[in-house]
Coordinates of C-alpha atoms in Angstrom, one line a residue:
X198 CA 142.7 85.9 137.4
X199 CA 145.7 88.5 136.9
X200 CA 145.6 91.0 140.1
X201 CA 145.0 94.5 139.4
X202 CA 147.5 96.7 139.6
X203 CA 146.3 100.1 141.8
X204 CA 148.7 103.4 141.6
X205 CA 147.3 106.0 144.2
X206 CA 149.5 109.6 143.3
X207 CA 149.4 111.2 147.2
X208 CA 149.2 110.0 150.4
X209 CA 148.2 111.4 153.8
X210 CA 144.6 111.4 154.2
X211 CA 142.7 110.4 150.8
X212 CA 145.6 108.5 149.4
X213 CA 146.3 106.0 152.2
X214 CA 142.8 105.6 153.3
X215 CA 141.8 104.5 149.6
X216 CA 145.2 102.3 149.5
X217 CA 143.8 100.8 152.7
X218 CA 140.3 100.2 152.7
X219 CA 141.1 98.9 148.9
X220 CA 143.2 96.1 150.3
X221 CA 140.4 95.5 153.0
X222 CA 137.9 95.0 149.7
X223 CA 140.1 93.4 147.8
X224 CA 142.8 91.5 149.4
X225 CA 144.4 90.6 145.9
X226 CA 144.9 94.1 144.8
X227 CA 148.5 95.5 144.0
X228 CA 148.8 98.9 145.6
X229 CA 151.4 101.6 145.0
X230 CA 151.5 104.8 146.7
X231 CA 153.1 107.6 145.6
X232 CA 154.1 110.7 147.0
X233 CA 156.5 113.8 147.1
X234 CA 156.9 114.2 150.7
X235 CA 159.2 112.2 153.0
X236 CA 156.0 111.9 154.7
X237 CA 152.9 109.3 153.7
X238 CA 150.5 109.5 156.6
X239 CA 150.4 112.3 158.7
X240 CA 147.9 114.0 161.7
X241 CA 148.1 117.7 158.8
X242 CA 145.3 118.9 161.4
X243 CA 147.7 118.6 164.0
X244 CA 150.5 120.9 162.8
X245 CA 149.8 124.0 164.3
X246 CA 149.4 122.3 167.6
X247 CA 153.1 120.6 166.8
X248 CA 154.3 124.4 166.9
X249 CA 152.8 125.1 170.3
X250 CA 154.4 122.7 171.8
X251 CA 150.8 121.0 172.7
X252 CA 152.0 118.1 170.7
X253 CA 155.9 117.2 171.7
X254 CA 157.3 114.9 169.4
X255 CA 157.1 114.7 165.4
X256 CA 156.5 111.3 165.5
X257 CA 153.3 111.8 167.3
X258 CA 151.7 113.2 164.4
X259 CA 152.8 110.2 161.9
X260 CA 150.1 107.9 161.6
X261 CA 152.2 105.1 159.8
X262 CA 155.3 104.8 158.2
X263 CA 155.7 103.2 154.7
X264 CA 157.4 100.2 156.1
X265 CA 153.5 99.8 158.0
X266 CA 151.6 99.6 154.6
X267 CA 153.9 97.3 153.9
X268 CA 154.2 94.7 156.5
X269 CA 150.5 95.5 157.9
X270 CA 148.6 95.8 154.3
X271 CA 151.3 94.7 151.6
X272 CA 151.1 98.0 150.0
X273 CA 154.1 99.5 148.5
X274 CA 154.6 103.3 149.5
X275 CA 157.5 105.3 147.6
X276 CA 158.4 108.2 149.6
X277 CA 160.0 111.3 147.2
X278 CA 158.7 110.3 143.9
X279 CA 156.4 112.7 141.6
X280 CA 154.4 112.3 139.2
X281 CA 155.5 113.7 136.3
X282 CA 152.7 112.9 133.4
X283 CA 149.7 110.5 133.3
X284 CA 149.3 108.1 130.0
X285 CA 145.4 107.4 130.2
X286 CA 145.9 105.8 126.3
X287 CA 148.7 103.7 127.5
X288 CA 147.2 103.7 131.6
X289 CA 150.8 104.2 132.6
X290 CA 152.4 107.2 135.3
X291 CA 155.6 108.6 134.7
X292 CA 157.1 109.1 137.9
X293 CA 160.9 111.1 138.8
X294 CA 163.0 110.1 142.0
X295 CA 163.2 112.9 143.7
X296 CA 166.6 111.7 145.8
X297 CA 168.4 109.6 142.7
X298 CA 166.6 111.5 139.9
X299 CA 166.0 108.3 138.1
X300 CA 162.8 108.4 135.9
X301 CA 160.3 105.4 136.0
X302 CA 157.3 104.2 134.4
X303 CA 154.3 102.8 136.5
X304 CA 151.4 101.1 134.7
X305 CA 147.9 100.9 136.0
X306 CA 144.2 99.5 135.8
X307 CA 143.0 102.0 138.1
X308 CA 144.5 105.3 139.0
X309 CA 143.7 107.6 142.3
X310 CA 144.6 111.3 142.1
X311 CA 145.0 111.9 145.4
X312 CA 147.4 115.1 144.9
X313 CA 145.9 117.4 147.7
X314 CA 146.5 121.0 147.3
X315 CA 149.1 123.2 148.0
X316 CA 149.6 126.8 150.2
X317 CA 148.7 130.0 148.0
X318 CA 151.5 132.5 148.2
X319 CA 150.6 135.6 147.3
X320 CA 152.7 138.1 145.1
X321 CA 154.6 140.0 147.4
X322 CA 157.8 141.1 146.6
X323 CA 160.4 139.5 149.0
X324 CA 158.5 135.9 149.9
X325 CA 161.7 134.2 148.9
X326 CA 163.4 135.7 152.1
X327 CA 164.4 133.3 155.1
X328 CA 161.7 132.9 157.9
X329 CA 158.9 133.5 155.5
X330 CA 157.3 129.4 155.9
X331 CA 154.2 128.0 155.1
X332 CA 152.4 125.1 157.0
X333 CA 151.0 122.1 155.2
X334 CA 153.7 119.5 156.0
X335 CA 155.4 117.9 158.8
X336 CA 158.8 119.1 157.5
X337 CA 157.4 122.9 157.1
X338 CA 156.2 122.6 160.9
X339 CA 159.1 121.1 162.2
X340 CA 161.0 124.2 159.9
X341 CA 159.0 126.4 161.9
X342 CA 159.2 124.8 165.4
X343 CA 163.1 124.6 165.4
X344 CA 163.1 128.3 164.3
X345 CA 161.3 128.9 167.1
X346 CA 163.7 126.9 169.5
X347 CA 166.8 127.9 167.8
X348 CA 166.2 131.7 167.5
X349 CA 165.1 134.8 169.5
X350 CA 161.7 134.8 167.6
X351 CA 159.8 138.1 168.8
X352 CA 157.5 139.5 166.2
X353 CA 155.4 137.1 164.0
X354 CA 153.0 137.9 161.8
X355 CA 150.7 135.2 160.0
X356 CA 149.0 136.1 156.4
X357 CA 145.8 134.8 156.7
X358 CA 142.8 134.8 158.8
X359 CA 141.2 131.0 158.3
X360 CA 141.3 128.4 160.6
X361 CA 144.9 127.5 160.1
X362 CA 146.2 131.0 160.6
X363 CA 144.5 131.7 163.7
X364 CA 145.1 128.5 165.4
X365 CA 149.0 129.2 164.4
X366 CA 148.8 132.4 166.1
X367 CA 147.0 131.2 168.9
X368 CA 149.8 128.7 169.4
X369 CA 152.9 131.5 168.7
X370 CA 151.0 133.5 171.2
X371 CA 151.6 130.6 174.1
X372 CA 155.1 130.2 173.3
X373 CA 155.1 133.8 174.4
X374 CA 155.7 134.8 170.5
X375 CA 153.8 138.5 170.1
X376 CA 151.4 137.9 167.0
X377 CA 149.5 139.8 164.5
X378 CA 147.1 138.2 161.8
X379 CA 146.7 139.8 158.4
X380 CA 143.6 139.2 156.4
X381 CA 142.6 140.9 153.2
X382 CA 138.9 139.9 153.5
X383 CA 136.6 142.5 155.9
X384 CA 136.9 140.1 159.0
X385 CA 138.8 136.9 159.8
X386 CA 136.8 133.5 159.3
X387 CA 135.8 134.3 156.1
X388 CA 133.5 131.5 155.7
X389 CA 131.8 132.7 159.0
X390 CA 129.2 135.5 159.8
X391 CA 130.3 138.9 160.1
X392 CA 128.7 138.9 163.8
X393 CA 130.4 135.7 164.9
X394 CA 133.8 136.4 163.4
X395 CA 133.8 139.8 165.1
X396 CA 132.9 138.4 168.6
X397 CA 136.2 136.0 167.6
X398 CA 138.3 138.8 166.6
X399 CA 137.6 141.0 169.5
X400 CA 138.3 137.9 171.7
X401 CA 141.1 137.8 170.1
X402 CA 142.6 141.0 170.8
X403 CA 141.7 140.3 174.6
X404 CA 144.2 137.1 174.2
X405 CA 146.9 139.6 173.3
X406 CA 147.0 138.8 169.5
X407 CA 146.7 141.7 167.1
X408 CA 144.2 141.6 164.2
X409 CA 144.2 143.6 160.7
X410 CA 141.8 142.9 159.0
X411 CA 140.9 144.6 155.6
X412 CA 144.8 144.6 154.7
X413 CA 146.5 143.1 152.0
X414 CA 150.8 142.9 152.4
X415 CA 152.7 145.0 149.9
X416 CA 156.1 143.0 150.0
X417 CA 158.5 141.4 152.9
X418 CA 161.3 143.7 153.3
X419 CA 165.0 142.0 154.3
X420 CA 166.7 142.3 157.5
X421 CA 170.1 142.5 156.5
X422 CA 171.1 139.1 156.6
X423 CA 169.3 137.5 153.9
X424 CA 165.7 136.7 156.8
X425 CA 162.6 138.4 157.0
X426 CA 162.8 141.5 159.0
X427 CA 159.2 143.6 158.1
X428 CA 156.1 143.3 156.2
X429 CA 154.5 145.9 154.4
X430 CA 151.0 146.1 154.7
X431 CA 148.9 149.0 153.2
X432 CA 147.9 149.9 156.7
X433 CA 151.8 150.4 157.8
X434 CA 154.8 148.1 158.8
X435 CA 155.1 145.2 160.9
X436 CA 158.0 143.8 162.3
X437 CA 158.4 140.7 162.1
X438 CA 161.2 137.6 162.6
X439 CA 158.6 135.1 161.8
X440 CA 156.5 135.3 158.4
X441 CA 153.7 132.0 158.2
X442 CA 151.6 132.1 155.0
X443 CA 148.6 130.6 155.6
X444 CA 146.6 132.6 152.5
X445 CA 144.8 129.0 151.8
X446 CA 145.5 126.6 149.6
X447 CA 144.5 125.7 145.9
X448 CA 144.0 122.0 144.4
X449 CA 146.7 119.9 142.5
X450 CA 145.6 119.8 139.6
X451 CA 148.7 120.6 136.9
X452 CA 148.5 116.3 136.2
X453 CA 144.7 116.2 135.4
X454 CA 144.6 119.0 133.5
X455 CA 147.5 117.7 131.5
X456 CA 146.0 114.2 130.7
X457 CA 142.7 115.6 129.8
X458 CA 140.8 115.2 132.9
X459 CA 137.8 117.6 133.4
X460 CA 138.1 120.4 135.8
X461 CA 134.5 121.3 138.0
X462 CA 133.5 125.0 138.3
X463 CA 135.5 125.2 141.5
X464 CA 138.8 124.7 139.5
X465 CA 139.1 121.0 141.2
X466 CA 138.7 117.7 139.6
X467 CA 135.0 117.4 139.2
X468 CA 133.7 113.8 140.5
X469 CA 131.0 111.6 140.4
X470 CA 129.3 110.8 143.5
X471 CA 131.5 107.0 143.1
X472 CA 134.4 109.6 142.9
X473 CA 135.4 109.0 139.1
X474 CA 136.7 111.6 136.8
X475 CA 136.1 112.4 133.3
X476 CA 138.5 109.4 131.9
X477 CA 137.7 105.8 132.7
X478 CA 139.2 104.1 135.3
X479 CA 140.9 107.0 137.0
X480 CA 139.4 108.7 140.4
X481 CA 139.9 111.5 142.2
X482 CA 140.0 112.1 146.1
X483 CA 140.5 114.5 148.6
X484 CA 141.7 118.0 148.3
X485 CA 141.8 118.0 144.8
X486 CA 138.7 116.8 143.9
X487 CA 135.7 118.9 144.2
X488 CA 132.4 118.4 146.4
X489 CA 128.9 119.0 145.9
X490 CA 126.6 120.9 148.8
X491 CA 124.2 119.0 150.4
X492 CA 121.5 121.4 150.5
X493 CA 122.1 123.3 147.1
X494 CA 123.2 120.3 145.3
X495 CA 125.9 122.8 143.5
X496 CA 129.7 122.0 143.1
X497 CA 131.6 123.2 146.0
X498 CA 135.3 122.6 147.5
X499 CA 136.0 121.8 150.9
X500 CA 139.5 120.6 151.5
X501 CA 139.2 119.5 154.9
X502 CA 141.0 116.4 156.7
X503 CA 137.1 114.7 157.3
X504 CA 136.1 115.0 154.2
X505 CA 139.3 113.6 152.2
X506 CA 139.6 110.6 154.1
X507 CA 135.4 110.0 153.3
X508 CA 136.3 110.7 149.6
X509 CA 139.4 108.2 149.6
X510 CA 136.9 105.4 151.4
X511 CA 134.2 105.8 148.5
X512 CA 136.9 105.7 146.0
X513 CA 138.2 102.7 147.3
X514 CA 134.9 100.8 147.5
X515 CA 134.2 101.2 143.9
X516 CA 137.4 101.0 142.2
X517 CA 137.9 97.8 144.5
X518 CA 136.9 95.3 141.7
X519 CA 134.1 93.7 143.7
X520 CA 130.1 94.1 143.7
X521 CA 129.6 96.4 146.7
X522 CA 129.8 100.1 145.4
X523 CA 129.4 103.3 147.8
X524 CA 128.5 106.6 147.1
X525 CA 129.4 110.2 147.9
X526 CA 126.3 111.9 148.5
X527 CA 128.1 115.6 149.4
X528 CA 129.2 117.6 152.4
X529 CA 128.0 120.9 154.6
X530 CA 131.3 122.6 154.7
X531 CA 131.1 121.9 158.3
X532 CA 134.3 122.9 160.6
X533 CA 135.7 123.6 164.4
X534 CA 138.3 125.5 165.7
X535 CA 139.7 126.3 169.4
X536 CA 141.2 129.5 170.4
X537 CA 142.6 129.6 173.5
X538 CA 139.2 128.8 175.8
X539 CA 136.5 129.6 173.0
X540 CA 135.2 127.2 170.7
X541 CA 133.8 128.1 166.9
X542 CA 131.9 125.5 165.0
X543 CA 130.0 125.9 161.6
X544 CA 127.8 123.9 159.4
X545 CA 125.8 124.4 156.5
X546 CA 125.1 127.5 155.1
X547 CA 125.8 130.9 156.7
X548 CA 123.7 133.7 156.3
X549 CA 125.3 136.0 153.4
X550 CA 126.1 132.5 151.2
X551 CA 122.1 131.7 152.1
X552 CA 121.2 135.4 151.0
X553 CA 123.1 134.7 147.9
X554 CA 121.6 131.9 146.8
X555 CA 118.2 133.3 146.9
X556 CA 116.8 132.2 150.1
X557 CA 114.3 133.5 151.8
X558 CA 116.5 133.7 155.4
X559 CA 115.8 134.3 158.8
X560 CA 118.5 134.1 161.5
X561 CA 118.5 134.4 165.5
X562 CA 121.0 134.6 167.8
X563 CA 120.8 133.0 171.2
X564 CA 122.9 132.3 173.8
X565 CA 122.6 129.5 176.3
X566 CA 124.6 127.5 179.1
X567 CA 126.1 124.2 177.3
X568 CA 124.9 121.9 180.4
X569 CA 122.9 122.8 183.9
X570 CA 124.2 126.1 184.8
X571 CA 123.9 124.6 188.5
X572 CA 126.8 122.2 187.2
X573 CA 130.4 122.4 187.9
X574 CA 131.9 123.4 184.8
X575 CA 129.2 124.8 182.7
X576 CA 129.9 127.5 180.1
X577 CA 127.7 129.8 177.8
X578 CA 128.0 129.4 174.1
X579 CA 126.1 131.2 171.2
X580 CA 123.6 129.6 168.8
X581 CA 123.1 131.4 165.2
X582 CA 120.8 129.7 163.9
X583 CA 119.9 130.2 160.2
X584 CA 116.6 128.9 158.9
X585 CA 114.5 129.4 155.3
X586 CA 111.2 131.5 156.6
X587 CA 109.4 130.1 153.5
X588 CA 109.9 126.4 154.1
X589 CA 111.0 126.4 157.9
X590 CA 114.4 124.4 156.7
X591 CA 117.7 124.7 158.8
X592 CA 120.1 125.8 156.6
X593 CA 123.3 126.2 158.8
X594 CA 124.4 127.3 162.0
X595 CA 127.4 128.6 163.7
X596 CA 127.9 128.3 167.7
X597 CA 130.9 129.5 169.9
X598 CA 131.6 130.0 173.1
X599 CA 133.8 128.5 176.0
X600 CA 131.3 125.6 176.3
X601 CA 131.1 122.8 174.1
X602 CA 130.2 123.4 171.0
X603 CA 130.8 120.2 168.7
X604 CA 127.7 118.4 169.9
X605 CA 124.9 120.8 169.1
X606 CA 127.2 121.4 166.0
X607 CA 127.1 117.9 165.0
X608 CA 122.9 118.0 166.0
X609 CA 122.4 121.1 163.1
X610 CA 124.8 118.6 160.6
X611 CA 122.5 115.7 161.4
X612 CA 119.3 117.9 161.0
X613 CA 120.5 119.8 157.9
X614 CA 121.1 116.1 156.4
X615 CA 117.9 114.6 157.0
X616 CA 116.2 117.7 155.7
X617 CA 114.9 119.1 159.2
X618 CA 112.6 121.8 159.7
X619 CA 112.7 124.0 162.7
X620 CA 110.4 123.3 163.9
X621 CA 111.4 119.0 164.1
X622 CA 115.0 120.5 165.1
X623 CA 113.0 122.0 168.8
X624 CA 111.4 118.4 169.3
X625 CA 114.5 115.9 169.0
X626 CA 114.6 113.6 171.7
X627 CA 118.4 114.7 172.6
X628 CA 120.0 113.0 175.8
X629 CA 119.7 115.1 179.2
X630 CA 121.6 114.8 182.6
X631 CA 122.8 117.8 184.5
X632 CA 126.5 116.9 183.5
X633 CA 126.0 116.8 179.9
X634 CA 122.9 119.9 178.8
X635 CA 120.2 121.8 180.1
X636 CA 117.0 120.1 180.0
X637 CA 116.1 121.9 177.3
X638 CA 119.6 121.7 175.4
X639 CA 120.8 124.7 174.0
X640 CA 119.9 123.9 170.0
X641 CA 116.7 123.3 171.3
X642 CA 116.1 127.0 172.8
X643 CA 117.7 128.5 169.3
X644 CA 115.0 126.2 167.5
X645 CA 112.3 127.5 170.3
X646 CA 113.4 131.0 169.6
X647 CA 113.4 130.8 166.1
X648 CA 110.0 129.5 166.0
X649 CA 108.6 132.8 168.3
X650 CA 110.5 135.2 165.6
X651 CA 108.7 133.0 162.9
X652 CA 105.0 133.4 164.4
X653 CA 106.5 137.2 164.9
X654 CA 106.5 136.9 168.4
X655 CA 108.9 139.7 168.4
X656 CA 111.4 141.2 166.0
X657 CA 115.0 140.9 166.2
X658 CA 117.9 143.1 166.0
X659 CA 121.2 142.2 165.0
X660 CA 124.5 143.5 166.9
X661 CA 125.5 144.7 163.3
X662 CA 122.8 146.7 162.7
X663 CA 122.3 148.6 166.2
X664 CA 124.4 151.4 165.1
X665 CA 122.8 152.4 162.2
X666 CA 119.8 151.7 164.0
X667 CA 120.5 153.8 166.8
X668 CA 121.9 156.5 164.3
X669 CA 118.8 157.0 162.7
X670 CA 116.6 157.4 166.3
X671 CA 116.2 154.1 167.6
X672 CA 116.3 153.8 171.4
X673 CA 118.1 151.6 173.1
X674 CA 117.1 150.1 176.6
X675 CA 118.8 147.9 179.1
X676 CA 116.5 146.3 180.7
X677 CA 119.4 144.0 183.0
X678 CA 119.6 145.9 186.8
X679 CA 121.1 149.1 187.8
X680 CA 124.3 147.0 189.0
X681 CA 124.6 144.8 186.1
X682 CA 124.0 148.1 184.0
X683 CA 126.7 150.1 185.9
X684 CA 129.6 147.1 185.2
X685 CA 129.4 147.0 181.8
X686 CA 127.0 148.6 179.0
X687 CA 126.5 149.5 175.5
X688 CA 127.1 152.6 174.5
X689 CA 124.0 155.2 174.4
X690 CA 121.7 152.8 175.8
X691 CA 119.7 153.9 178.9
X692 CA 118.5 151.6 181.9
X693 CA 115.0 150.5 182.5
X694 CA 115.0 147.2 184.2
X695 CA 112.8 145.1 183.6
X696 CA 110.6 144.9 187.3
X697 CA 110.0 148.6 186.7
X698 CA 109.4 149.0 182.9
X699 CA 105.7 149.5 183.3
X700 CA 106.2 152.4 185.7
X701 CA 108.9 154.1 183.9
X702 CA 107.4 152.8 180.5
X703 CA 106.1 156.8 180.5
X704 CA 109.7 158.0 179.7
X705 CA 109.8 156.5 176.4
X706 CA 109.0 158.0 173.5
X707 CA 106.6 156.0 171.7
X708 CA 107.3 157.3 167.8
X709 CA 110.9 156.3 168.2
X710 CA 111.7 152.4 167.6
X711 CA 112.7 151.1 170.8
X712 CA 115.1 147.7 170.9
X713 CA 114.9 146.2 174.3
X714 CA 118.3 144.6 175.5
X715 CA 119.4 142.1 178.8
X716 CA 122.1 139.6 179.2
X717 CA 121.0 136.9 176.9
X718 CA 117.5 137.9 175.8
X719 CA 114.8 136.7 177.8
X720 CA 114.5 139.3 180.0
X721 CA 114.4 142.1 176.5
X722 CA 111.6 139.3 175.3
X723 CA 109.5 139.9 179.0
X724 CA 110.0 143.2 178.7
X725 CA 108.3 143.6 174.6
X726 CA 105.7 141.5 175.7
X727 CA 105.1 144.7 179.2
X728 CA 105.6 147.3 176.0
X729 CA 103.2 145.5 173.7
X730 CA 100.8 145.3 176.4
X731 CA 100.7 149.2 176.8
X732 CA 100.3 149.9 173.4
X733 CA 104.1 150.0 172.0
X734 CA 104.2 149.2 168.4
X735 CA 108.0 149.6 167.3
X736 CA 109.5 147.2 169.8
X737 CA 112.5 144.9 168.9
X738 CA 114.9 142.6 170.9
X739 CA 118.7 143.3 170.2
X740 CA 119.3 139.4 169.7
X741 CA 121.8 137.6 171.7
X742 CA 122.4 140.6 174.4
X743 CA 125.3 141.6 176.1
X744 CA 126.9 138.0 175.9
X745 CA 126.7 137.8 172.0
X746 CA 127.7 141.6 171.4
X747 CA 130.8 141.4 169.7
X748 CA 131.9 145.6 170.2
X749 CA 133.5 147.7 172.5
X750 CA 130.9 148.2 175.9
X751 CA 131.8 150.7 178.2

């Protein structure tokens, strides 16, 4: 039986895990990778960490070389060679040599679009000036890095608030490089909260790295010697010696489009869930192919490093050759960052996409310590925990805090998968030892807390909506001691504590809404339940208390 010939366009994650779990299927396959970069497989997640110095050595984030594939897998991997046009009538690639320019034909049974996607740059006037870099490649990081070593770099400024552009200004900031981040969208994290990204952003600014957000840049202005030297934003002029787009990216799809494959509503290769495209016998995988949601079941695109090395496996398995087949069933959109100490993780949906999709949502906001507080090393992190109030489902969560946060992160992806209600989410049987969680873990006290807003135990304040709360006569009380009060307090709040609410309860005024706030929330809860007691109607919590406010205290 003739061997299959397999031709994979794009390497790094989806390409070379398809190219190698296909040989692990099918041992008689003939593979040929194909890519543009010098590059095949590469650590991409590891880049900005490259820059920081945190990672020394370029060859620490190469995964293999070609000559691996070839000696370890007897695949062939041709560095510098694009793909010029797909022939799905005559299932042949036509491919240029980027170093010798020669032009080559490459015939196939089964064909993997494994493209990826590519940075966005936006249409400013000047973005062909020197020191203006983006950072999806080794070779752009390494550009970056030796700039960095070989110049008196000063003033950066990074376009783009996403995960990439704040973890490349966290790690310009610790090689002592002063940084501002630029985001057009209202806050940075776009696909977070408002109420967690702003706890981030004032974090943030703490670290020493300045934030704009709301700002789109005008044009990069020269510095007189052919470099960067300024960017114009509509909220003024930054210096800058060091420009780093990192806008987002957009898929590769100029050779689908071209050979007639179908486009999803995302504007990435739509897939099956066995990862094929419109045209028999070619696939898609990774970056440029789209998703679909778990929960909504709509098309979505996620181009992270987890998810294109999944879509390259199921690939794999079915264009293989053999019996076995696999499918993608979706993804969450689930992610994690570090920023200096604090952790952010996501999953599922957040609130205003939940809103959006017409669900009935419910959210809380609870802090909690990420193992025995008793225990060296234990940190607080933040729970938001976002639920359907009709049907009790957990739709998504986002946690962050100096603790750990990609365990109970990984708990809400489990839960949202299996179709958990809240209510099942506050009885898993998760592991306990004072070096590890509390004995109630902390997803188990947002599930707990969440529950108690659900029976309308109390009601719930959010740290975004206290000011217009307060604006319009709301009350705001501390319940937290007279010392605790004196360090560090909200603005217009007054202090009650809590072992001397009933005496003092006299002093409020019971027509006015009155939103009881403490450290984390327990003690605001105690106290409603004293208030409710006496006869107070309009009594809410501000939910997550000092530790989750994400404003300026005084």
């Amino acid at each position: 039986m003739k061997s299959e010939n397999i031709v994979i366009i794009g390497g790094v994650a989806a390409g070379t895990k398809a190219a190698a779990k296909a040989k692990r299927e099918n041992p008689d396959l003939k593979i040929v990778v194909l890519t543009k970069d010098r590059h095949v497989s590469y650590a991409g997640c590891g880049l900005p960490y490259y820059v920081g110095d945190v990672i020394k050595e370029e060859k620490e984030l190469l995964v293999r070389r070609p000559k691996d594939f070839l000696i370890d897998y007897d695949i062939e991997v041709l560095t510098e060679m694009e793909a010029l046009k797909i022939i799905p009538e005559e299932k042949k690639v036509v491919v240029k040599s980027l170093s010798t320019g020669d032009i080559q034909d490459f015939e196939y049974d089964k064909l993997v679009l494994a493209a990826g996607a590519s940075p966005f740059i936006p249409p400013a006037a000047g973005k062909e000036l020197g020191n203006i870099l983006t950072m999806r490649t080794v070779t752009e990081a390494t550009a970056i890095k030796n700039l960095i070593n070989e110049r008196d770099i000063k003033e950066a400024v990074v376009v783009g608030g996403g995960l990439i552009g704040l973890e490349v200004a966290e790690n310009l900031s610790l090689k002592g490089i002063s940084t501002t981040v630029v985001e057009l969208a209202p806050h940075i994290l776009p696909p977070y909260d408002a109420d967690v990204a702003f706890y981030v952003q004032k974090y943030l600014g703490e670290k020493g790295i300045k934030i704009l957000t709301g700002t789109s840049v005008k044009a990069f202005t020269d510095d007189g010697q052919g470099n960067v030297g300024a960017v114009i934003t509509d909220a003024g002029t930054l210096e800058a010696d060091l420009v780093v787009l990192a806008v987002g990216v957009r898929p590769n799809v100029d050779l689908a489009v071209e050979c007639g494959v179908v486009l999803g509503a995302t504007g990435a290769i739509a897939v099956n869930e066995r990862m094929e495209t419109s045209i028999k016998d070619i696939y898609a995988a990774g970056d440029c192919a789209e998703n679909i949601n778990l929960i909504s079941g709509r098309p979505v695109w996620y181009p992270m490093g987890s998810t294109a090395n999944k879509t390259g496996r199921v690939a794999a398995i079915n264009f293989a050759g053999k019996t076995h087949k696999d499918t993608m069933e979706g993804v969450l959109g689930t992610s994690i960052l570090k920023l200096f100490e604090l952790n952010v993780g996501k999953t599922g949906f957040s609130e205003r996409d939940a809103s959006a999709l017409g669900y009935d949502v419910e959210t809380v906001l609870v802090p909690a310590q990420d193992r025995a507080h008793y225990y060296p090393g234990s940190h607080m992190i933040v729970t938001k925990l976002i639920v359907d109030r009709k049907s009790h489902l957990v739709l998504g969560g986002q946690i962050y805090g100096e603790g750990v946060v990609d365990k109970p992160v990984d708990i809400l992806v489990t839960a949202i998968t299996f179709g958990a209600t809240v209510e099942q989410l506050a009885k898993l049987d998760l592991a306990y030892a004072p070096p590890f969680s509390m004995a109630l873990s902390s997803t188990i006290v947002a599930a707990h807390v969440m529950n108690n807003k659900l029976q309308g135990r109390f009601s719930g304040v959010s740290p975004l909506a206290l000011k217009e709360k307060m604006e319009a006569g709301a009350v705001l009380v501390d319940v937290r001691t007279k010392n605790e009060f004196f360090v560090r307090s909200i603005p217009g709040s007054v202090n009650i504590p809590l072992r001397h609410m009933v005496e003092r309860a006299g002093e409020l005024d019971r027509s006015r809404e009155i939103i009881l706030n403490c450290k984390l929330g327990l003690r605001a809860y105690m106290a409603s339940l004293k208030l409710k007691g006496l006869g107070f109607e309009k009594v809410s919590i501000l939910e997550g208390g000092m530790t989750a406010y994400p404003f300026e205290t005084e």
